[in-house]
PDB file of C-alpha atoms in Angstrom:
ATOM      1  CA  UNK A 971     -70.308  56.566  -5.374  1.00 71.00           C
ATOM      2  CA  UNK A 972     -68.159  53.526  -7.010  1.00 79.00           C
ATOM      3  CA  UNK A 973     -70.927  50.922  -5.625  1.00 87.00           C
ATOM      4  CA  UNK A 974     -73.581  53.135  -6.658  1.00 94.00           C
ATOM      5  CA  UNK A 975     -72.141  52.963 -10.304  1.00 94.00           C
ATOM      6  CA  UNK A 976     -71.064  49.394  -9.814  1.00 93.00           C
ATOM      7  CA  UNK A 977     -74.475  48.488  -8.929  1.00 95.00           C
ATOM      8  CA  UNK A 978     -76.023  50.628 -12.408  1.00 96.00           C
ATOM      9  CA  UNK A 979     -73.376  48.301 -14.151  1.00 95.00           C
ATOM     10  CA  UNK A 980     -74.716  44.970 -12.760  1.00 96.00           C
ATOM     11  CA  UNK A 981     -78.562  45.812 -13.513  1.00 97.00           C
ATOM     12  CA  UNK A 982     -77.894  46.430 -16.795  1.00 98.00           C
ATOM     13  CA  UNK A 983     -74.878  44.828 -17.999  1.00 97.00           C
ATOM     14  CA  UNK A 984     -74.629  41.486 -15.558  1.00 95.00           C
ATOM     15  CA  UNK A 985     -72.192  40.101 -13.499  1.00 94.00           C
ATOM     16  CA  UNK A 986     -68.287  39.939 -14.004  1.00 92.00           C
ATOM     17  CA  UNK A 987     -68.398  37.154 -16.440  1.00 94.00           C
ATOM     18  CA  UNK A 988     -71.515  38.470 -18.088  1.00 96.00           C
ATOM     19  CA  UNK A 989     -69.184  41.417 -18.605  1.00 96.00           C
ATOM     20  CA  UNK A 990     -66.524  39.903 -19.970  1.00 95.00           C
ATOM     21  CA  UNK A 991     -68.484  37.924 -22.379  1.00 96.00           C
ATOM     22  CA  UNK A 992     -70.672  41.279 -23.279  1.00 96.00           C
ATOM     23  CA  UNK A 993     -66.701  42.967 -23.736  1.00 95.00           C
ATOM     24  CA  UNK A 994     -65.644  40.060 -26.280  1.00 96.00           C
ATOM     25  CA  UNK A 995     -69.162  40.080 -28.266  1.00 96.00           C
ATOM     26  CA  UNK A 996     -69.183  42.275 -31.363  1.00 97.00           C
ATOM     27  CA  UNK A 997     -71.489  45.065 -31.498  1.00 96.00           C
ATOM     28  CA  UNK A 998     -75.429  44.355 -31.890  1.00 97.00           C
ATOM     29  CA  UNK A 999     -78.282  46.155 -30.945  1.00 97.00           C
ATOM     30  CA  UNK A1000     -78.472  44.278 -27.535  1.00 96.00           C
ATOM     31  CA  UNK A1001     -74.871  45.199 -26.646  1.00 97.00           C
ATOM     32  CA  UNK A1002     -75.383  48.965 -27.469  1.00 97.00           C
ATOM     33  CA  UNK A1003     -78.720  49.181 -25.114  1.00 98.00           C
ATOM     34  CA  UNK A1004     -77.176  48.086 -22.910  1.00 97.00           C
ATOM     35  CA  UNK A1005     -74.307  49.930 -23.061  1.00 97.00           C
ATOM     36  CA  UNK A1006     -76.367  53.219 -23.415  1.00 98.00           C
ATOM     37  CA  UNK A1007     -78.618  51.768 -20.707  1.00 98.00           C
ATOM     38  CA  UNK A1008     -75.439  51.915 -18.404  1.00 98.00           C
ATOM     39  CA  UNK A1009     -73.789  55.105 -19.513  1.00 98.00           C
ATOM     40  CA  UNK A1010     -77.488  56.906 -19.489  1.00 98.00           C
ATOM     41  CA  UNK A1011     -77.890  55.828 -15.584  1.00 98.00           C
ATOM     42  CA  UNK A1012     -74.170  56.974 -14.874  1.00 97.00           C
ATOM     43  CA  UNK A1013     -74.568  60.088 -16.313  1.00 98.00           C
ATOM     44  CA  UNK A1014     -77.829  60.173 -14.570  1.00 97.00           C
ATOM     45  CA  UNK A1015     -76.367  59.441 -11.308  1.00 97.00           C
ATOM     46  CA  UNK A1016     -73.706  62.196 -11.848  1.00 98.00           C
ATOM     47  CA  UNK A1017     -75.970  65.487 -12.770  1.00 97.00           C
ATOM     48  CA  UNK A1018     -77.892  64.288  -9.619  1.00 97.00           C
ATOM     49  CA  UNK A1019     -74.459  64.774  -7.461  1.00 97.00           C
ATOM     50  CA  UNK A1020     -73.846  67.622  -9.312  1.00 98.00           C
ATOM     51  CA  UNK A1021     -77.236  69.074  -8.587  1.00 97.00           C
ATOM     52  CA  UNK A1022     -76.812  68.243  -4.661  1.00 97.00           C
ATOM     53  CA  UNK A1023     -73.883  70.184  -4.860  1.00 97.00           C
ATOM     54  CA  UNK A1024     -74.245  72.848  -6.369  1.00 97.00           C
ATOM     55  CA  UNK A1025     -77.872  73.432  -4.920  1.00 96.00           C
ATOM     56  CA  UNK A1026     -75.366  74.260  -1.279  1.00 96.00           C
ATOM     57  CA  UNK A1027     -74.618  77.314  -3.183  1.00 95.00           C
ATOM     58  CA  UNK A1028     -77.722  78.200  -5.260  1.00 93.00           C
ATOM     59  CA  UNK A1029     -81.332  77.954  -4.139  1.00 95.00           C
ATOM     60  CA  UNK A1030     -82.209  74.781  -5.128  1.00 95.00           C
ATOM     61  CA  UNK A1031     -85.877  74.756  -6.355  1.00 96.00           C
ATOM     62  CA  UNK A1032     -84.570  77.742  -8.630  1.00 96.00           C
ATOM     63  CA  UNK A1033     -81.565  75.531  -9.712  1.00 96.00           C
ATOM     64  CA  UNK A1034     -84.273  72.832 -10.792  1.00 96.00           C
ATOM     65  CA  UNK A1035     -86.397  75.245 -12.450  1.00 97.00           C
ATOM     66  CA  UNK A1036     -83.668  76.876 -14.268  1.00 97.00           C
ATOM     67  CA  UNK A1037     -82.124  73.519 -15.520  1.00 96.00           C
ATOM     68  CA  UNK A1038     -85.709  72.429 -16.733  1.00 96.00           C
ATOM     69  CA  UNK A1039     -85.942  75.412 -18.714  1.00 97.00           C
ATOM     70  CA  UNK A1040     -82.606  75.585 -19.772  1.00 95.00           C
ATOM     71  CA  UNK A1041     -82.442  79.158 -18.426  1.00 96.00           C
ATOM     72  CA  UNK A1042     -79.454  78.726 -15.957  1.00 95.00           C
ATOM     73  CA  UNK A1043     -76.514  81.291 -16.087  1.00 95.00           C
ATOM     74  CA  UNK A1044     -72.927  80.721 -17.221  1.00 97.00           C
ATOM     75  CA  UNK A1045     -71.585  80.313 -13.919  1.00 96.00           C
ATOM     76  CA  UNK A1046     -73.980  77.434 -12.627  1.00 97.00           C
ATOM     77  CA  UNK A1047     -73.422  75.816 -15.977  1.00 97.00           C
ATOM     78  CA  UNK A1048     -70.611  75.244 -15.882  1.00 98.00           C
ATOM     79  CA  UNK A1049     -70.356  73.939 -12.341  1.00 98.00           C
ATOM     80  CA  UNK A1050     -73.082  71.188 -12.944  1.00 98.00           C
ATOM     81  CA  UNK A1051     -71.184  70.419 -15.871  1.00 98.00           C
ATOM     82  CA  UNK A1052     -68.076  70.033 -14.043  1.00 98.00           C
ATOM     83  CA  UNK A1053     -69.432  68.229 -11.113  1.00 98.00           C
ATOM     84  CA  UNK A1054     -71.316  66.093 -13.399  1.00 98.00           C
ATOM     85  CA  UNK A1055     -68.489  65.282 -15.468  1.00 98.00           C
ATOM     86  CA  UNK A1056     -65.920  64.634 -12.666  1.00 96.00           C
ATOM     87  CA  UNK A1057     -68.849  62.581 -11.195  1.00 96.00           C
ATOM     88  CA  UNK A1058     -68.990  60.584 -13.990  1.00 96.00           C
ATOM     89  CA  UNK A1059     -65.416  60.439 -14.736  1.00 95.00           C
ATOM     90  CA  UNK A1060     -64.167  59.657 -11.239  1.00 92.00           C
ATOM     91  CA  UNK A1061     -66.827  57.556 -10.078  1.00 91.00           C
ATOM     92  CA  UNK A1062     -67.737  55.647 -13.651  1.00 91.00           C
ATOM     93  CA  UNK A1063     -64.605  55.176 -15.108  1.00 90.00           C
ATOM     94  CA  UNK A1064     -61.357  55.845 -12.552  1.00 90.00           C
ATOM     95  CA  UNK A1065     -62.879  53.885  -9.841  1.00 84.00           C
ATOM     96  CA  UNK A1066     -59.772  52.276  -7.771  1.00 80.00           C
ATOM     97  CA  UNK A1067     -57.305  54.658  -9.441  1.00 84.00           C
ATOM     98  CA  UNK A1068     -58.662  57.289  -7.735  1.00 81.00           C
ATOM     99  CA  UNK A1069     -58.454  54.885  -4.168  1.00 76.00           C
ATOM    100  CA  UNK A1070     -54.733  53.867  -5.454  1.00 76.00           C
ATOM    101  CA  UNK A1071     -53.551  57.729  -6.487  1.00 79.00           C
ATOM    102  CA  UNK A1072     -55.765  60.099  -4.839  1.00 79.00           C
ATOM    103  CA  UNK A1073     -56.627  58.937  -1.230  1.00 76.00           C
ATOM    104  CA  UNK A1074     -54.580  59.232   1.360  1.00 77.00           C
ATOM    105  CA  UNK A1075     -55.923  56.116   2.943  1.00 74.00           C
ATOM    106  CA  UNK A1076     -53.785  53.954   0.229  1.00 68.00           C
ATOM    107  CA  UNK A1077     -50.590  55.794   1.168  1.00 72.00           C
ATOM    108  CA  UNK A1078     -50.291  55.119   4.904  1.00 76.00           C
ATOM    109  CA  UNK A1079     -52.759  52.526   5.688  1.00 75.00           C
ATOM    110  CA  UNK A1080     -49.590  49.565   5.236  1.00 75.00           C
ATOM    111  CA  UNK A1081     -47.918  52.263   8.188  1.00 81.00           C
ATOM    112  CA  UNK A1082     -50.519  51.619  10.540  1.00 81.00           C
ATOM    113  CA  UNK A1083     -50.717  47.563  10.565  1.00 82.00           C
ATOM    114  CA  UNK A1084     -48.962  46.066  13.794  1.00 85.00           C
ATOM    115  CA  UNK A1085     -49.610  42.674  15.338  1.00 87.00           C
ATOM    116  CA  UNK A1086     -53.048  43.837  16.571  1.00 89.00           C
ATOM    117  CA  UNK A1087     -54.836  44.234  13.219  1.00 85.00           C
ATOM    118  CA  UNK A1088     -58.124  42.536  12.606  1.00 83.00           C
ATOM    119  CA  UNK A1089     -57.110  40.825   9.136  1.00 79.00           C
ATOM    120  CA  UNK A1090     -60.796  39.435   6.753  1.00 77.00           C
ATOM    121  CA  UNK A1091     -59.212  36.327   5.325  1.00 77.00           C
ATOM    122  CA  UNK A1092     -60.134  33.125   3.727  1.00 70.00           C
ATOM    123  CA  UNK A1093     -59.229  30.165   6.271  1.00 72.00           C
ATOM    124  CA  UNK A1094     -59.083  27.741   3.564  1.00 75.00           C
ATOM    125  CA  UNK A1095     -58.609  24.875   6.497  1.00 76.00           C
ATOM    126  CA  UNK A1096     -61.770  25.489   7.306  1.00 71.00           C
ATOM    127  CA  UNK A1097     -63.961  26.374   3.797  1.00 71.00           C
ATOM    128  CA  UNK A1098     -62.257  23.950   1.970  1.00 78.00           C
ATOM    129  CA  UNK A1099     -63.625  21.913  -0.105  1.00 78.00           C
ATOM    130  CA  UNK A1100     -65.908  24.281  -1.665  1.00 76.00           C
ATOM    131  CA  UNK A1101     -69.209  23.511  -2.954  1.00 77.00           C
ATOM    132  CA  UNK A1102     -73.485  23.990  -3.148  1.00 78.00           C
ATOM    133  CA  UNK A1103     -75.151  22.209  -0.485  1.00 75.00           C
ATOM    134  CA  UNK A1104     -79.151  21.725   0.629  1.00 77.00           C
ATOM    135  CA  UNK A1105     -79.937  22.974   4.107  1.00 78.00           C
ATOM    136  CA  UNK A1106     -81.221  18.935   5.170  1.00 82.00           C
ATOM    137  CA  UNK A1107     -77.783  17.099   3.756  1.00 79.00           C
ATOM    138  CA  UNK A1108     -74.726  16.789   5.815  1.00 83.00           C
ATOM    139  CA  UNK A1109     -72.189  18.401   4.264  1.00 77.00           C
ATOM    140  CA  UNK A1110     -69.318  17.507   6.149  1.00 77.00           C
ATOM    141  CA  UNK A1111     -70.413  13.730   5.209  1.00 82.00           C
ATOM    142  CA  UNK A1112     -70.014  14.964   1.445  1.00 80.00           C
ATOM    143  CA  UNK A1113     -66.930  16.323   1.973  1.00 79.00           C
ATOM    144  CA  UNK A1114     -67.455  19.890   2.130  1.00 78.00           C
ATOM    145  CA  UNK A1115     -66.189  22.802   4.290  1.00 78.00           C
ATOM    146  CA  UNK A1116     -68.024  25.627   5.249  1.00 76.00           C
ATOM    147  CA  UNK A1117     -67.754  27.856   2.199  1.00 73.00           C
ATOM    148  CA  UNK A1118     -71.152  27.426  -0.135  1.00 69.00           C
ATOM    149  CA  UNK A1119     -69.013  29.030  -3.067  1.00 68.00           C
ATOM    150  CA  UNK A1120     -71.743  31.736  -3.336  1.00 77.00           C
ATOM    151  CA  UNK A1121     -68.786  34.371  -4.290  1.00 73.00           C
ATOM    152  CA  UNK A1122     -69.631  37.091  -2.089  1.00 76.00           C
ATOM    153  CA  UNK A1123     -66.059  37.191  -0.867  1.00 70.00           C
ATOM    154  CA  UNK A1124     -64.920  37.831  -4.182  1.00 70.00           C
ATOM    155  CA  UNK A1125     -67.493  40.389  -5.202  1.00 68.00           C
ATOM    156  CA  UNK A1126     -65.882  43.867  -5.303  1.00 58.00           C
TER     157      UNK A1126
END
């Protein structure tokens, strides 16, 4: 769900640095829409996981029915509220703590590296030197390695 959220922060907020300069701005109307435009798709994102879930357990064109009429009972209440909130929670705001704390995978996956592991690196004898390029020009006459810089490496 992280990329899912990820991807809701992007559309509305920018990339990274757009971030970071949106983070450091003071307050304005701009910085608030957006801000609401992010939270509003999270949150969105979240009752719709909570709905998926909960519909395993309830019929779920009476689930939808109820929640549009705010009829539903206590009980399923509360669970799309607690789905939707540890949705949102988890997913918007935890992200890699819950990878680092919570999974398993974190905990042993240094245990099973050996001599035989597949390892996605930078070979920075062979990108180096970085830089844009057009598809005609040579680049290794300009200098250039193989990496075009685009940043999808980077990109988490």
């Amino acid at each position: 769900w992280t990329w899912v959220f990820m991807w809701a922060e992007k559309i509305t907020e920018g990339d990274r640095n757009q971030r970071i300069k949106l983070d450091a701005a003071p307050w304005s109307t701009n910085k608030l829409l957006r801000r609401a435009a992010k939270h509003g798709l999270w949150l969105a994102v979240s009752l719709a996981t909570a709905l998926a879930f909960v519909g395993y357990f309830t019929p779920i064109r009476e689930l939808l029915r109820e929640l549009l009429s705010l009829q539903l009972g206590l009980t399923t209440a509360f669970w799309l509220l607690f789905f939707t909130a540890a949705t949102y929670l988890n997913a918007g705001w935890l992200r890699e703590k819950i990878c680092l704390h919570m999974c398993p995978y974190s905990r042993f996956q240094s245990v099973m590296f050996d001599d035989s592991t597949l390892l996605v690196t930078y070979d920075s004898a062979r990108g180096e030197g970085r830089g844009p390029r057009k598809k005609t020009a040579d680049y290794r006459a300009q200098g250039l390695g193989d990496c075009t810089d685009c940043t999808l490496c980077v990109q988490v």
